[in-house]
CSV table of N, CA, C and O in Angstrom, one decimal:
chain,number,residue,atom,x,y,z
A,1,UNK,N,1.2,-16.9,-10.9
A,1,UNK,CA,1.1,-15.4,-10.6
A,1,UNK,C,1.7,-15.1,-9.2
A,1,UNK,O,1.4,-15.8,-8.3
A,2,UNK,N,2.4,-14.1,-9.1
A,2,UNK,CA,3.0,-13.7,-7.9
A,2,UNK,C,2.2,-12.7,-7.1
A,2,UNK,O,1.4,-11.9,-7.7
A,3,UNK,N,2.4,-12.6,-5.8
A,3,UNK,CA,1.8,-11.6,-5.0
A,3,UNK,C,2.9,-11.1,-4.1
A,3,UNK,O,3.8,-11.8,-3.6
A,4,UNK,N,2.9,-9.8,-3.8
A,4,UNK,CA,3.9,-9.2,-2.9
A,4,UNK,C,3.2,-8.8,-1.6
A,4,UNK,O,2.1,-8.4,-1.6
A,5,UNK,N,4.0,-9.0,-0.5
A,5,UNK,CA,3.5,-8.6,0.8
A,5,UNK,C,4.6,-7.8,1.4
A,5,UNK,O,5.8,-8.2,1.5
A,6,UNK,N,4.3,-6.6,1.9
A,6,UNK,CA,5.3,-5.6,2.4
A,6,UNK,C,5.0,-5.3,3.9
A,6,UNK,O,3.9,-5.2,4.3
A,7,UNK,N,6.1,-5.1,4.6
A,7,UNK,CA,6.1,-4.8,6.0
A,7,UNK,C,7.0,-3.7,6.4
A,7,UNK,O,8.1,-3.6,5.9
A,8,UNK,N,6.5,-2.8,7.3
A,8,UNK,CA,7.4,-1.7,7.9
A,8,UNK,C,6.8,-1.3,9.2
A,8,UNK,O,5.7,-1.7,9.5
A,9,UNK,N,7.5,-0.4,9.9
A,9,UNK,CA,7.0,0.0,11.2
A,9,UNK,C,7.2,1.6,11.2
A,9,UNK,O,8.3,2.0,11.1
A,10,UNK,N,6.1,2.3,11.4
A,10,UNK,CA,6.2,3.7,11.6
A,10,UNK,C,6.8,4.1,12.9
A,10,UNK,O,6.6,3.4,13.9
A,11,UNK,N,7.5,5.3,13.0
A,11,UNK,CA,7.9,5.8,14.2
A,11,UNK,C,6.6,6.3,14.9
A,11,UNK,O,5.6,6.7,14.3
A,12,UNK,N,6.7,6.4,16.3
A,12,UNK,CA,5.6,6.8,17.1
A,12,UNK,C,5.2,8.3,16.8
A,12,UNK,O,6.2,9.1,16.6
A,13,UNK,N,3.9,8.6,16.7
A,13,UNK,CA,3.5,10.0,16.5
A,13,UNK,C,3.6,10.5,15.1
A,13,UNK,O,3.4,11.7,14.8
A,14,UNK,N,3.9,9.6,14.1
A,14,UNK,CA,4.0,10.0,12.7
A,14,UNK,C,2.7,9.8,12.0
A,14,UNK,O,2.1,8.7,12.2
A,15,UNK,N,2.3,10.7,11.2
A,15,UNK,CA,1.1,10.5,10.3
A,15,UNK,C,1.4,9.4,9.3
A,15,UNK,O,2.5,9.3,8.8
A,16,UNK,N,0.5,8.5,9.1
A,16,UNK,CA,0.6,7.4,8.2
A,16,UNK,C,0.2,7.7,6.8
A,16,UNK,O,-0.9,8.3,6.6
A,17,UNK,N,1.1,7.5,5.9
A,17,UNK,CA,0.8,7.7,4.5
A,17,UNK,C,1.3,6.4,3.8
A,17,UNK,O,2.4,6.4,3.2
A,18,UNK,N,0.5,5.4,3.8
A,18,UNK,CA,0.9,4.1,3.3
A,18,UNK,C,1.4,4.0,1.9
A,18,UNK,O,2.4,3.4,1.5
A,19,UNK,N,0.6,4.7,1.0
A,19,UNK,CA,0.9,4.6,-0.4
A,19,UNK,C,2.2,5.3,-0.7
A,19,UNK,O,3.0,4.9,-1.5
A,20,UNK,N,2.5,6.5,0.0
A,20,UNK,CA,3.8,7.2,-0.2
A,20,UNK,C,4.9,6.3,0.3
A,20,UNK,O,5.9,6.2,-0.4
A,21,UNK,N,4.8,5.7,1.4
A,21,UNK,CA,5.8,4.8,2.0
A,21,UNK,C,6.1,3.6,1.0
A,21,UNK,O,7.2,3.3,0.8
A,22,UNK,N,5.0,3.0,0.5
A,22,UNK,CA,5.2,1.9,-0.4
A,22,UNK,C,6.0,2.3,-1.6
A,22,UNK,O,7.0,1.6,-2.0
A,23,UNK,N,5.6,3.4,-2.2
A,23,UNK,CA,6.4,3.9,-3.4
A,23,UNK,C,7.8,4.3,-3.1
A,23,UNK,O,8.7,3.9,-3.8
A,24,UNK,N,8.0,5.1,-2.0
A,24,UNK,CA,9.3,5.6,-1.7
A,24,UNK,C,10.2,4.5,-1.1
A,24,UNK,O,11.3,4.3,-1.7
A,25,UNK,N,9.8,3.8,-0.1
A,25,UNK,CA,10.7,2.9,0.6
A,25,UNK,C,10.7,1.5,0.0
A,25,UNK,O,11.8,0.9,0.0
A,26,UNK,N,9.6,1.0,-0.5
A,26,UNK,CA,9.6,-0.3,-1.1
A,26,UNK,C,10.0,-0.3,-2.6
A,26,UNK,O,10.9,-1.0,-3.0
A,27,UNK,N,9.3,0.5,-3.3
A,27,UNK,CA,9.5,0.5,-4.8
A,27,UNK,C,10.8,1.1,-5.2
A,27,UNK,O,11.6,0.6,-6.0
A,28,UNK,N,11.1,2.3,-4.6
A,28,UNK,CA,12.3,3.0,-4.9
A,28,UNK,C,13.5,2.7,-4.0
A,28,UNK,O,14.6,3.1,-4.3
A,29,UNK,N,13.3,2.0,-2.9
A,29,UNK,CA,14.4,1.6,-2.0
A,29,UNK,C,15.0,2.8,-1.2
A,29,UNK,O,16.1,2.7,-0.7
A,30,UNK,N,14.3,3.9,-1.1
A,30,UNK,CA,14.8,5.1,-0.4
A,30,UNK,C,14.5,5.0,1.1
A,30,UNK,O,13.6,4.3,1.5
A,31,UNK,N,15.3,5.7,1.8
A,31,UNK,CA,15.0,5.9,3.3
A,31,UNK,C,13.9,6.8,3.5
A,31,UNK,O,13.8,7.9,2.9
A,32,UNK,N,13.0,6.5,4.5
A,32,UNK,CA,11.9,7.3,4.8
A,32,UNK,C,12.0,7.7,6.3
A,32,UNK,O,12.2,6.9,7.2
A,33,UNK,N,12.0,9.0,6.5
A,33,UNK,CA,12.1,9.6,7.9
A,33,UNK,C,11.0,9.0,8.8
A,33,UNK,O,11.2,9.0,10.0
A,34,UNK,N,9.9,8.7,8.2
A,34,UNK,CA,8.7,8.2,9.0
A,34,UNK,C,8.9,6.8,9.6
A,34,UNK,O,8.1,6.4,10.5
A,35,UNK,N,9.9,6.1,9.1
A,35,UNK,CA,10.0,4.7,9.5
A,35,UNK,C,11.1,4.4,10.4
A,35,UNK,O,12.2,5.0,10.4
A,36,UNK,N,10.9,3.3,11.2
A,36,UNK,CA,11.9,2.8,12.1
A,36,UNK,C,12.9,1.9,11.3
A,36,UNK,O,12.5,1.4,10.3
A,37,UNK,N,14.1,1.8,11.9
A,37,UNK,CA,15.0,0.9,11.3
A,37,UNK,C,14.6,-0.5,11.9
A,37,UNK,O,14.4,-0.6,13.1
A,38,UNK,N,14.6,-1.5,11.1
A,38,UNK,CA,14.2,-2.9,11.5
A,38,UNK,C,15.4,-3.8,11.8
A,38,UNK,O,16.5,-3.6,11.2
A,39,UNK,N,15.2,-4.7,12.6
A,39,UNK,CA,16.3,-5.7,12.9
A,39,UNK,C,16.3,-6.8,11.8
A,39,UNK,O,15.9,-7.9,12.0
A,40,UNK,N,16.8,-6.4,10.6
A,40,UNK,CA,16.7,-7.2,9.4
A,40,UNK,C,17.4,-8.6,9.6
A,40,UNK,O,16.8,-9.6,9.2
A,41,UNK,N,18.5,-8.6,10.2
A,41,UNK,CA,19.2,-9.9,10.4
A,41,UNK,C,18.4,-10.9,11.3
A,41,UNK,O,18.3,-12.0,11.0
A,42,UNK,N,17.8,-10.3,12.3
A,42,UNK,CA,16.9,-11.2,13.2
A,42,UNK,C,15.7,-11.6,12.4
A,42,UNK,O,15.2,-12.8,12.6
A,43,UNK,N,15.1,-10.8,11.6
A,43,UNK,CA,13.9,-11.2,10.8
A,43,UNK,C,14.3,-12.3,9.8
A,43,UNK,O,13.6,-13.3,9.7
A,44,UNK,N,15.4,-12.1,9.1
A,44,UNK,CA,15.9,-13.1,8.2
A,44,UNK,C,16.2,-14.4,8.8
A,44,UNK,O,15.9,-15.5,8.3
A,45,UNK,N,16.8,-14.4,10.0
A,45,UNK,CA,17.1,-15.6,10.8
A,45,UNK,C,15.8,-16.3,11.2
A,45,UNK,O,15.7,-17.5,11.2
A,46,UNK,N,14.8,-15.5,11.6
A,46,UNK,CA,13.5,-16.1,12.0
A,46,UNK,C,12.9,-16.8,10.8
A,46,UNK,O,12.3,-17.9,10.9
A,47,UNK,N,12.9,-16.1,9.7
A,47,UNK,CA,12.3,-16.7,8.5
A,47,UNK,C,13.0,-18.0,8.1
A,47,UNK,O,12.4,-19.1,7.9
A,48,UNK,N,14.4,-18.0,8.2
A,48,UNK,CA,15.1,-19.2,7.9
A,48,UNK,C,14.8,-20.3,8.9
A,48,UNK,O,14.7,-21.5,8.5
A,49,UNK,N,14.6,-20.0,10.2
A,49,UNK,CA,14.3,-21.0,11.2
A,49,UNK,C,12.9,-21.6,10.9
A,49,UNK,O,12.8,-22.8,10.9
A,50,UNK,N,11.9,-20.8,10.7
A,50,UNK,CA,10.6,-21.2,10.5
A,50,UNK,C,10.4,-22.0,9.2
A,50,UNK,O,9.7,-23.0,9.2
A,51,UNK,N,11.1,-21.6,8.2
A,51,UNK,CA,11.0,-22.3,6.9
A,51,UNK,C,12.2,-23.2,6.6
A,51,UNK,O,12.6,-23.4,5.5
A,52,UNK,N,12.8,-23.8,7.7
A,52,UNK,CA,14.0,-24.6,7.6
A,52,UNK,C,13.7,-25.9,6.7
A,52,UNK,O,14.7,-26.5,6.2
A,53,UNK,N,12.5,-26.3,6.6
A,53,UNK,CA,12.2,-27.5,5.7
A,53,UNK,C,12.0,-27.1,4.3
A,53,UNK,O,11.7,-28.0,3.5
A,54,UNK,N,12.1,-25.8,3.9
A,54,UNK,CA,12.0,-25.4,2.5
A,54,UNK,C,13.5,-25.4,2.0
A,54,UNK,O,14.4,-25.2,2.7
A,55,UNK,N,13.6,-25.5,0.7
A,55,UNK,CA,14.9,-25.4,0.0
A,55,UNK,C,15.3,-24.0,-0.2
A,55,UNK,O,14.5,-23.2,-0.8
A,56,UNK,N,16.5,-23.7,0.3
A,56,UNK,CA,17.0,-22.3,0.1
A,56,UNK,C,17.7,-22.3,-1.3
A,56,UNK,O,18.8,-22.8,-1.4
A,57,UNK,N,17.1,-21.8,-2.3
A,57,UNK,CA,17.6,-21.8,-3.7
A,57,UNK,C,18.7,-20.8,-3.9
A,57,UNK,O,19.7,-21.1,-4.5
A,58,UNK,N,18.5,-19.6,-3.3
A,58,UNK,CA,19.5,-18.5,-3.3
A,58,UNK,C,19.5,-17.9,-1.9
A,58,UNK,O,18.7,-18.4,-1.1
A,59,UNK,N,20.3,-16.9,-1.7
A,59,UNK,CA,20.4,-16.3,-0.4
A,59,UNK,C,19.1,-16.0,0.3
A,59,UNK,O,18.8,-16.3,1.4
A,60,UNK,N,18.2,-15.4,-0.5
A,60,UNK,CA,16.9,-15.0,0.1
A,60,UNK,C,15.7,-15.5,-0.7
A,60,UNK,O,14.7,-14.9,-0.8
A,61,UNK,N,15.9,-16.7,-1.3
A,61,UNK,CA,14.8,-17.3,-2.1
A,61,UNK,C,14.6,-18.8,-1.6
A,61,UNK,O,15.6,-19.5,-1.5
A,62,UNK,N,13.4,-19.1,-1.3
A,62,UNK,CA,13.0,-20.4,-0.7
A,62,UNK,C,11.9,-21.0,-1.6
A,62,UNK,O,11.1,-20.3,-2.1
A,63,UNK,N,11.9,-22.3,-1.7
A,63,UNK,CA,10.9,-23.0,-2.4
A,63,UNK,C,10.6,-24.4,-1.8
A,63,UNK,O,11.5,-24.9,-1.1
A,64,UNK,N,9.4,-24.9,-2.0
A,64,UNK,CA,9.1,-26.2,-1.4
A,64,UNK,C,8.0,-26.8,-2.4
A,64,UNK,O,7.1,-26.1,-2.8
A,65,UNK,N,8.3,-28.0,-2.8
A,65,UNK,CA,7.4,-28.7,-3.7
A,65,UNK,C,6.0,-28.7,-3.2
A,65,UNK,O,5.8,-28.9,-2.0
A,66,UNK,N,5.0,-28.4,-4.0
A,66,UNK,CA,3.6,-28.3,-3.7
A,66,UNK,C,3.3,-27.1,-2.7
A,66,UNK,O,2.2,-27.1,-2.2
A,67,UNK,N,4.2,-26.3,-2.4
A,67,UNK,CA,4.0,-25.1,-1.5
A,67,UNK,C,4.3,-23.8,-2.1
A,67,UNK,O,4.2,-22.8,-1.5
A,68,UNK,N,5.0,-23.8,-3.3
A,68,UNK,CA,5.3,-22.6,-4.0
A,68,UNK,C,6.7,-22.1,-3.6
A,68,UNK,O,7.6,-22.9,-3.2
A,69,UNK,N,6.9,-20.8,-3.7
A,69,UNK,CA,8.2,-20.2,-3.5
A,69,UNK,C,8.0,-18.8,-3.0
A,69,UNK,O,7.0,-18.2,-3.3
A,70,UNK,N,9.1,-18.2,-2.4
A,70,UNK,CA,9.1,-16.8,-2.1
A,70,UNK,C,10.5,-16.3,-2.1
A,70,UNK,O,11.5,-17.0,-1.8
A,71,UNK,N,10.6,-15.0,-2.4
A,71,UNK,CA,11.9,-14.3,-2.4
A,71,UNK,C,11.7,-13.1,-1.4
A,71,UNK,O,10.7,-12.5,-1.3
A,72,UNK,N,12.8,-12.8,-0.7
A,72,UNK,CA,12.8,-11.7,0.3
A,72,UNK,C,13.6,-10.6,-0.2
A,72,UNK,O,14.8,-10.7,-0.6
A,73,UNK,N,13.1,-9.4,-0.2
A,73,UNK,CA,13.8,-8.1,-0.5
A,73,UNK,C,13.7,-7.3,0.7
A,73,UNK,O,12.6,-7.1,1.4
A,74,UNK,N,14.9,-6.7,1.1
A,74,UNK,CA,14.9,-5.9,2.3
A,74,UNK,C,15.7,-4.6,2.1
A,74,UNK,O,16.6,-4.5,1.2
A,75,UNK,N,15.3,-3.6,2.8
A,75,UNK,CA,16.2,-2.4,3.1
A,75,UNK,C,16.3,-2.3,4.6
A,75,UNK,O,15.8,-3.2,5.3
A,76,UNK,N,16.9,-1.3,5.1
A,76,UNK,CA,17.0,-1.2,6.6
A,76,UNK,C,15.6,-1.0,7.2
A,76,UNK,O,15.4,-1.2,8.4
A,77,UNK,N,14.6,-0.6,6.4
A,77,UNK,CA,13.3,-0.2,6.9
A,77,UNK,C,12.1,-1.0,6.4
A,77,UNK,O,11.0,-0.9,7.0
A,78,UNK,N,12.3,-1.8,5.4
A,78,UNK,CA,11.1,-2.6,4.9
A,78,UNK,C,11.6,-4.0,4.6
A,78,UNK,O,12.7,-4.3,4.4
A,79,UNK,N,10.5,-4.9,4.7
A,79,UNK,CA,10.7,-6.3,4.2
A,79,UNK,C,9.6,-6.5,3.2
A,79,UNK,O,8.4,-6.3,3.5
A,80,UNK,N,9.9,-7.1,2.1
A,80,UNK,CA,8.9,-7.5,1.1
A,80,UNK,C,9.1,-8.9,0.7
A,80,UNK,O,10.3,-9.4,0.5
A,81,UNK,N,8.0,-9.7,0.7
A,81,UNK,CA,8.0,-11.0,0.3
A,81,UNK,C,7.3,-11.1,-1.1
A,81,UNK,O,6.2,-10.7,-1.2
A,82,UNK,N,8.1,-11.6,-2.1
A,82,UNK,CA,7.5,-11.9,-3.4
A,82,UNK,C,7.1,-13.3,-3.4
A,82,UNK,O,8.0,-14.2,-3.4
A,83,UNK,N,5.8,-13.6,-3.4
A,83,UNK,CA,5.3,-15.0,-3.2
A,83,UNK,C,4.8,-15.5,-4.5
A,83,UNK,O,4.0,-14.8,-5.2
A,84,UNK,N,5.1,-16.8,-4.8
A,84,UNK,CA,4.7,-17.4,-6.1
A,84,UNK,C,4.0,-18.8,-5.8
A,84,UNK,O,4.7,-19.7,-5.3
A,85,UNK,N,2.8,-18.9,-6.0
A,85,UNK,CA,2.1,-20.2,-5.9
A,85,UNK,C,2.0,-20.7,-4.5
A,85,UNK,O,1.9,-21.9,-4.3
A,86,UNK,N,2.1,-19.8,-3.5
A,86,UNK,CA,2.2,-20.3,-2.1
A,86,UNK,C,0.8,-20.6,-1.6
A,86,UNK,O,-0.2,-19.9,-1.9
A,87,UNK,N,0.7,-21.5,-0.6
A,87,UNK,CA,-0.5,-21.8,0.1
A,87,UNK,C,-0.8,-20.7,1.1
A,87,UNK,O,0.2,-20.1,1.6
A,88,UNK,N,-2.0,-20.4,1.3
A,88,UNK,CA,-2.4,-19.4,2.3
A,88,UNK,C,-1.8,-19.6,3.6
A,88,UNK,O,-1.4,-18.6,4.3
A,89,UNK,N,-1.7,-20.8,4.1
A,89,UNK,CA,-1.1,-21.0,5.4
A,89,UNK,C,0.3,-20.6,5.5
A,89,UNK,O,0.8,-20.0,6.5
A,90,UNK,N,1.1,-20.8,4.4
A,90,UNK,CA,2.5,-20.4,4.4
A,90,UNK,C,2.6,-18.9,4.4
A,90,UNK,O,3.5,-18.3,5.0
A,91,UNK,N,1.7,-18.2,3.6
A,91,UNK,CA,1.7,-16.7,3.6
A,91,UNK,C,1.4,-16.2,4.9
A,91,UNK,O,2.0,-15.3,5.4
A,92,UNK,N,0.4,-16.8,5.6
A,92,UNK,CA,0.0,-16.4,7.0
A,92,UNK,C,1.2,-16.5,7.9
A,92,UNK,O,1.4,-15.7,8.8
A,93,UNK,N,2.0,-17.5,7.7
A,93,UNK,CA,3.2,-17.7,8.6
A,93,UNK,C,4.2,-16.6,8.4
A,93,UNK,O,4.7,-16.1,9.4
A,94,UNK,N,4.4,-16.2,7.2
A,94,UNK,CA,5.3,-15.0,6.9
A,94,UNK,C,4.7,-13.8,7.6
A,94,UNK,O,5.4,-13.0,8.2
A,95,UNK,N,3.4,-13.5,7.5
A,95,UNK,CA,2.7,-12.4,8.1
A,95,UNK,C,2.9,-12.4,9.6
A,95,UNK,O,3.3,-11.4,10.2
A,96,UNK,N,2.8,-13.6,10.2
A,96,UNK,CA,2.9,-13.8,11.7
A,96,UNK,C,4.3,-13.5,12.1
A,96,UNK,O,4.5,-12.9,13.2
A,97,UNK,N,5.3,-13.9,11.3
A,97,UNK,CA,6.7,-13.6,11.7
A,97,UNK,C,6.9,-12.1,11.8
A,97,UNK,O,7.5,-11.6,12.8
A,98,UNK,N,6.4,-11.3,10.8
A,98,UNK,CA,6.6,-9.9,10.9
A,98,UNK,C,5.8,-9.2,11.9
A,98,UNK,O,6.2,-8.2,12.5
A,99,UNK,N,4.6,-9.8,12.2
A,99,UNK,CA,3.8,-9.2,13.3
A,99,UNK,C,4.6,-9.3,14.6
A,99,UNK,O,4.5,-8.4,15.5
A,100,UNK,N,5.4,-10.4,14.8
A,100,UNK,CA,6.2,-10.5,16.0
A,100,UNK,C,7.2,-9.4,16.2
A,100,UNK,O,7.7,-9.1,17.2
A,101,UNK,N,7.6,-8.8,15.1
A,101,UNK,CA,8.5,-7.6,15.1
A,101,UNK,C,7.8,-6.3,15.0
A,101,UNK,O,8.4,-5.3,14.8
A,102,UNK,N,6.5,-6.3,15.2
A,102,UNK,CA,5.7,-5.1,15.2
A,102,UNK,C,5.4,-4.5,13.9
A,102,UNK,O,5.1,-3.3,13.8
A,103,UNK,N,5.5,-5.3,12.8
A,103,UNK,CA,5.3,-4.8,11.5
A,103,UNK,C,4.1,-5.4,10.8
A,103,UNK,O,4.1,-6.6,10.5
A,104,UNK,N,3.0,-4.6,10.7
A,104,UNK,CA,1.8,-5.1,10.0
A,104,UNK,C,2.0,-5.2,8.5
A,104,UNK,O,2.8,-4.6,7.9
A,105,UNK,N,1.1,-5.9,8.0
A,105,UNK,CA,1.1,-6.2,6.5
A,105,UNK,C,0.5,-5.0,5.7
A,105,UNK,O,-0.5,-4.4,6.1
A,106,UNK,N,1.2,-4.7,4.7
A,106,UNK,CA,0.7,-3.8,3.6
A,106,UNK,C,0.5,-4.7,2.4
A,106,UNK,O,1.5,-5.3,1.9
A,107,UNK,N,-0.7,-4.7,1.8
A,107,UNK,CA,-0.9,-5.5,0.7
A,107,UNK,C,-1.1,-4.6,-0.5
A,107,UNK,O,-2.1,-3.9,-0.7
A,108,UNK,N,0.0,-4.5,-1.4
A,108,UNK,CA,-0.1,-3.6,-2.5
A,108,UNK,C,-1.1,-4.0,-3.6
A,108,UNK,O,-1.5,-3.2,-4.4
A,109,UNK,N,-1.5,-5.3,-3.6
A,109,UNK,CA,-2.5,-5.7,-4.5
A,109,UNK,C,-3.8,-4.9,-4.3
A,109,UNK,O,-4.6,-4.7,-5.3
A,110,UNK,N,-4.1,-4.6,-3.1
A,110,UNK,CA,-5.4,-3.8,-2.8
A,110,UNK,C,-5.1,-2.5,-2.1
A,110,UNK,O,-6.0,-1.8,-1.6
A,111,UNK,N,-3.8,-2.1,-2.1
A,111,UNK,CA,-3.4,-0.8,-1.4
A,111,UNK,C,-4.0,-0.6,0.0
A,111,UNK,O,-4.5,0.4,0.3
A,112,UNK,N,-3.8,-1.6,0.8
A,112,UNK,CA,-4.3,-1.6,2.2
A,112,UNK,C,-3.3,-2.1,3.2
A,112,UNK,O,-2.6,-3.1,2.9
A,113,UNK,N,-3.2,-1.4,4.3
A,113,UNK,CA,-2.3,-1.8,5.4
A,113,UNK,C,-3.2,-2.2,6.5
A,113,UNK,O,-4.1,-1.6,6.9
A,114,UNK,N,-2.9,-3.4,7.1
A,114,UNK,CA,-3.7,-4.0,8.1
A,114,UNK,C,-3.0,-3.6,9.5
A,114,UNK,O,-2.4,-4.5,10.1
A,115,UNK,N,-3.2,-2.4,9.9
A,115,UNK,CA,-2.5,-1.9,11.1
A,115,UNK,C,-3.5,-1.3,12.1
A,115,UNK,O,-3.0,-0.4,12.9
A,116,UNK,N,-4.7,-1.7,12.2
A,116,UNK,CA,-5.6,-1.0,13.1
A,116,UNK,C,-5.2,-1.2,14.6
A,116,UNK,O,-5.6,-0.4,15.4
A,117,UNK,N,-4.4,-2.2,14.9
A,117,UNK,CA,-3.9,-2.5,16.2
A,117,UNK,C,-2.7,-1.6,16.6
A,117,UNK,O,-2.3,-1.6,17.8
A,118,UNK,N,-2.1,-0.9,15.7
A,118,UNK,CA,-0.9,-0.1,16.0
A,118,UNK,C,-1.3,1.3,16.4
A,118,UNK,O,-2.4,1.8,16.2
A,119,UNK,N,-0.3,2.0,17.1
A,119,UNK,CA,-0.5,3.4,17.5
A,119,UNK,C,-0.3,4.3,16.3
A,119,UNK,O,0.6,4.1,15.5
A,120,UNK,N,-1.2,5.2,16.1
A,120,UNK,CA,-1.2,6.1,15.0
A,120,UNK,C,-1.0,7.6,15.4
A,120,UNK,O,-1.4,7.9,16.5
């Protein structure tokens, strides 16, 4: 069974509407005025560096025996990891990478964004 983890960064002073952003920017792939443009190439390079011991199956798909697999979907404003059978420590590593870019986790499985540390 797979789990999705989504990341974005709101512009300063913008009201947060996480469910709207998830539907609009992540599910529909549309641009959202409320969101910052992310350094997608830097993020993808960081993931590739940190997960260099994983097999790159396709351009944005990684797998490792006994550790599961993940696929990366991006737009200019969001990053989504579709994770399959991954260990919690590997998922936490993905979360930490995006935190380094100021992007907190939105977990669509429970419709919650973990952003209490950000400016709202």
